[in-house]
Amino acid sequence: MSGVDLVLIDGSSYLYRAFHALPDLTNSQGEPTGALHGVLSMLNKLVRDQPDAHIGVIFDAPGKTFRDDIFAEYKANRPPMPDDLRSQVEPILDAIKSMGLPLLRSKVSKLTMSSVPCAVKLPRTERAYSYRPATRILLSSSTTRSRSSTR
């Protein structure tokens, strides 16, 4: 991943990935911390591996979106967020802000993001880049083509 200028993280994906991948970790007060530990571990590794990259984290905003309005069955078969995960969301958002990473909470769906081209202007190079969403979106100044990774 050398030469990457911009990395956009699907924070909601990282959140669930960390929660389901790690055992039930808790702090000394018995509060769940597995997702917090997992998300921060993944972000810290990325920051270490890409010290010159601009990294941003995007989370789904809470509540209903336009998807619920146009498709009543949206997420009908999906279980609600587990309480042990829900209690970790705000601490994770606070930690990301404390790391100095830009954080966006968006009601724009992944479907919309994937079907509408977007442009990002990098402050360091003042060059515009198009991207397509994935779990991580990687953009290099050496090419105008984007590379994506779901790891």
Tab-separated table of C-alpha atoms in Angstrom:
chain	number	residue	atom	x	y	z
A	1	MET	CA	0.000	0.000	0.000
A	2	SER	CA	2.902	2.373	-0.472
A	3	GLY	CA	2.261	5.743	-2.062
A	4	VAL	CA	-1.328	5.974	-0.864
A	5	ASP	CA	-2.565	9.541	-0.342
A	6	LEU	CA	-6.085	8.965	0.929
A	7	VAL	CA	-7.682	6.134	2.889
A	8	LEU	CA	-11.389	6.262	3.702
A	9	ILE	CA	-12.498	3.708	6.277
A	10	ASP	CA	-16.003	2.275	6.483
A	11	GLY	CA	-16.163	2.646	10.267
A	12	SER	CA	-19.439	0.752	10.590
A	13	SER	CA	-17.845	-2.218	8.873
A	14	TYR	CA	-14.794	-2.017	11.167
A	15	LEU	CA	-17.134	-1.800	14.174
A	16	TYR	CA	-19.003	-5.028	13.385
A	17	ARG	CA	-15.862	-6.771	12.170
A	18	ALA	CA	-14.052	-6.087	15.445
A	19	PHE	CA	-17.069	-6.966	17.586
A	20	HIS	CA	-17.571	-10.373	15.978
A	21	ALA	CA	-13.879	-11.216	15.581
A	22	LEU	CA	-12.763	-10.718	19.180
A	23	PRO	CA	-13.755	-12.456	22.396
A	24	ASP	CA	-15.912	-10.701	24.978
A	25	LEU	CA	-13.346	-8.282	26.405
A	26	THR	CA	-14.244	-6.024	29.338
A	27	ASN	CA	-12.569	-3.321	31.388
A	28	SER	CA	-12.175	-3.361	35.188
A	29	GLN	CA	-15.745	-2.034	35.581
A	30	GLY	CA	-17.127	-4.941	33.512
A	31	GLU	CA	-17.963	-2.744	30.492
A	32	PRO	CA	-17.505	-4.385	27.066
A	33	THR	CA	-14.402	-3.197	25.191
A	34	GLY	CA	-13.750	-5.798	22.464
A	35	ALA	CA	-15.000	-3.687	19.537
A	36	LEU	CA	-13.205	-0.619	20.905
A	37	HIS	CA	-9.951	-2.564	21.136
A	38	GLY	CA	-10.385	-4.087	17.678
A	39	VAL	CA	-11.290	-0.869	15.851
A	40	LEU	CA	-8.463	1.085	17.469
A	41	SER	CA	-5.987	-1.707	16.728
A	42	MET	CA	-6.953	-1.695	13.041
A	43	LEU	CA	-6.802	2.112	12.826
A	44	ASN	CA	-3.471	2.336	14.680
A	45	LYS	CA	-1.953	-0.260	12.351
A	46	LEU	CA	-3.165	1.676	9.330
A	47	VAL	CA	-1.773	4.955	10.703
A	48	ARG	CA	1.602	3.249	11.358
A	49	ASP	CA	1.647	1.586	7.920
A	50	GLN	CA	0.603	4.761	6.061
A	51	PRO	CA	2.178	7.679	7.954
A	52	ASP	CA	1.846	10.106	5.027
A	53	ALA	CA	-1.728	9.204	4.048
A	54	HIS	CA	-4.794	11.288	4.800
A	55	ILE	CA	-7.090	8.924	6.695
A	56	GLY	CA	-10.779	9.518	7.335
A	57	VAL	CA	-13.425	7.364	9.008
A	58	ILE	CA	-17.055	7.251	7.878
A	59	PHE	CA	-19.828	5.796	10.054
A	60	ASP	CA	-23.479	5.302	9.278
A	61	ALA	CA	-25.545	7.903	11.135
A	62	PRO	CA	-28.040	6.571	13.680
A	63	GLY	CA	-31.718	6.441	12.836
A	64	LYS	CA	-33.695	5.951	9.681
A	65	THR	CA	-32.424	6.858	6.251
A	66	PHE	CA	-34.112	7.335	2.915
A	67	ARG	CA	-33.651	3.592	2.352
A	68	ASP	CA	-36.263	2.937	5.031
A	69	ASP	CA	-38.692	5.249	3.217
A	70	ILE	CA	-38.329	3.635	-0.196
A	71	PHE	CA	-38.144	0.010	0.989
A	72	ALA	CA	-40.222	-0.861	4.043
A	73	GLU	CA	-38.482	-4.236	4.379
A	74	TYR	CA	-35.010	-2.682	4.587
A	75	LYS	CA	-33.084	-4.575	7.277
A	76	ALA	CA	-36.318	-6.387	8.228
A	77	ASN	CA	-34.475	-9.647	8.860
A	78	ARG	CA	-31.436	-8.078	10.466
A	79	PRO	CA	-31.246	-8.309	14.251
A	80	PRO	CA	-30.827	-5.050	16.171
A	81	MET	CA	-27.363	-3.950	17.247
A	82	PRO	CA	-26.326	-5.943	20.345
A	83	ASP	CA	-26.316	-3.888	23.561
A	84	ASP	CA	-22.661	-4.849	24.198
A	85	LEU	CA	-21.786	-3.298	20.836
A	86	ARG	CA	-24.077	-0.272	21.161
A	87	SER	CA	-22.383	0.730	24.424
A	88	GLN	CA	-19.021	0.891	22.625
A	89	VAL	CA	-20.047	3.169	19.735
A	90	GLU	CA	-19.638	6.536	21.489
A	91	PRO	CA	-16.293	5.591	23.100
A	92	ILE	CA	-15.054	4.486	19.666
A	93	LEU	CA	-16.177	7.757	18.054
A	94	ASP	CA	-14.522	9.724	20.882
A	95	ALA	CA	-11.289	7.740	20.477
A	96	ILE	CA	-11.219	8.331	16.715
A	97	LYS	CA	-11.650	12.076	17.304
A	98	SER	CA	-8.882	11.940	19.938
A	99	MET	CA	-6.590	10.332	17.363
A	100	GLY	CA	-7.122	13.422	15.208
A	101	LEU	CA	-8.744	11.488	12.372
A	102	PRO	CA	-11.581	13.154	10.470
A	103	LEU	CA	-14.887	11.502	11.352
A	104	LEU	CA	-18.054	11.671	9.269
A	105	ARG	CA	-21.432	10.270	10.277
A	106	SER	CA	-23.494	9.943	7.131
A	107	LYS	CA	-27.058	8.944	6.288
A	108	VAL	CA	-25.961	8.404	2.681
A	109	SER	CA	-26.191	4.736	1.892
A	110	LYS	CA	-23.343	2.621	0.606
A	111	LEU	CA	-25.500	1.919	-2.438
A	112	THR	CA	-25.799	5.625	-3.154
A	113	MET	CA	-22.097	6.169	-2.551
A	114	SER	CA	-21.228	3.368	-4.977
A	115	SER	CA	-23.514	4.625	-7.723
A	116	VAL	CA	-22.638	8.324	-7.537
A	117	PRO	CA	-19.091	9.330	-8.480
A	118	CYS	CA	-17.415	11.458	-5.834
A	119	ALA	CA	-14.345	13.655	-5.921
A	120	VAL	CA	-11.968	14.381	-3.084
A	121	LYS	CA	-9.424	17.201	-3.032
A	122	LEU	CA	-6.248	16.459	-1.144
A	123	PRO	CA	-4.799	19.501	0.648
A	124	ARG	CA	-1.207	18.368	0.218
A	125	THR	CA	-1.315	17.946	-3.566
A	126	GLU	CA	-4.416	19.938	-4.553
A	127	ARG	CA	-5.217	17.139	-6.998
A	128	ALA	CA	-8.751	15.784	-7.359
A	129	TYR	CA	-9.348	12.039	-7.229
A	130	SER	CA	-12.374	9.929	-7.999
A	131	TYR	CA	-13.047	6.955	-5.799
A	132	ARG	CA	-15.345	4.010	-5.454
A	133	PRO	CA	-16.352	2.797	-2.018
A	134	ALA	CA	-15.161	-0.337	-0.309
A	135	THR	CA	-14.243	-1.114	3.244
A	136	ARG	CA	-11.069	0.882	2.641
A	137	ILE	CA	-10.610	3.148	-0.307
A	138	LEU	CA	-7.018	3.720	-1.315
A	139	LEU	CA	-5.947	6.522	-3.619
A	140	SER	CA	-2.483	7.122	-4.910
A	141	SER	CA	-1.110	10.334	-6.390
A	142	SER	CA	0.893	8.279	-8.884
A	143	THR	CA	-2.255	7.127	-10.685
A	144	THR	CA	-5.782	8.359	-11.218
A	145	ARG	CA	-7.169	4.859	-10.827
A	146	SER	CA	-8.387	3.900	-7.371
A	147	ARG	CA	-7.586	0.643	-5.666
A	148	SER	CA	-9.868	-0.804	-3.037
A	149	SER	CA	-9.450	-3.412	-0.383
A	150	THR	CA	-11.904	-5.150	1.900
A	151	ARG	CA	-9.275	-6.040	4.477
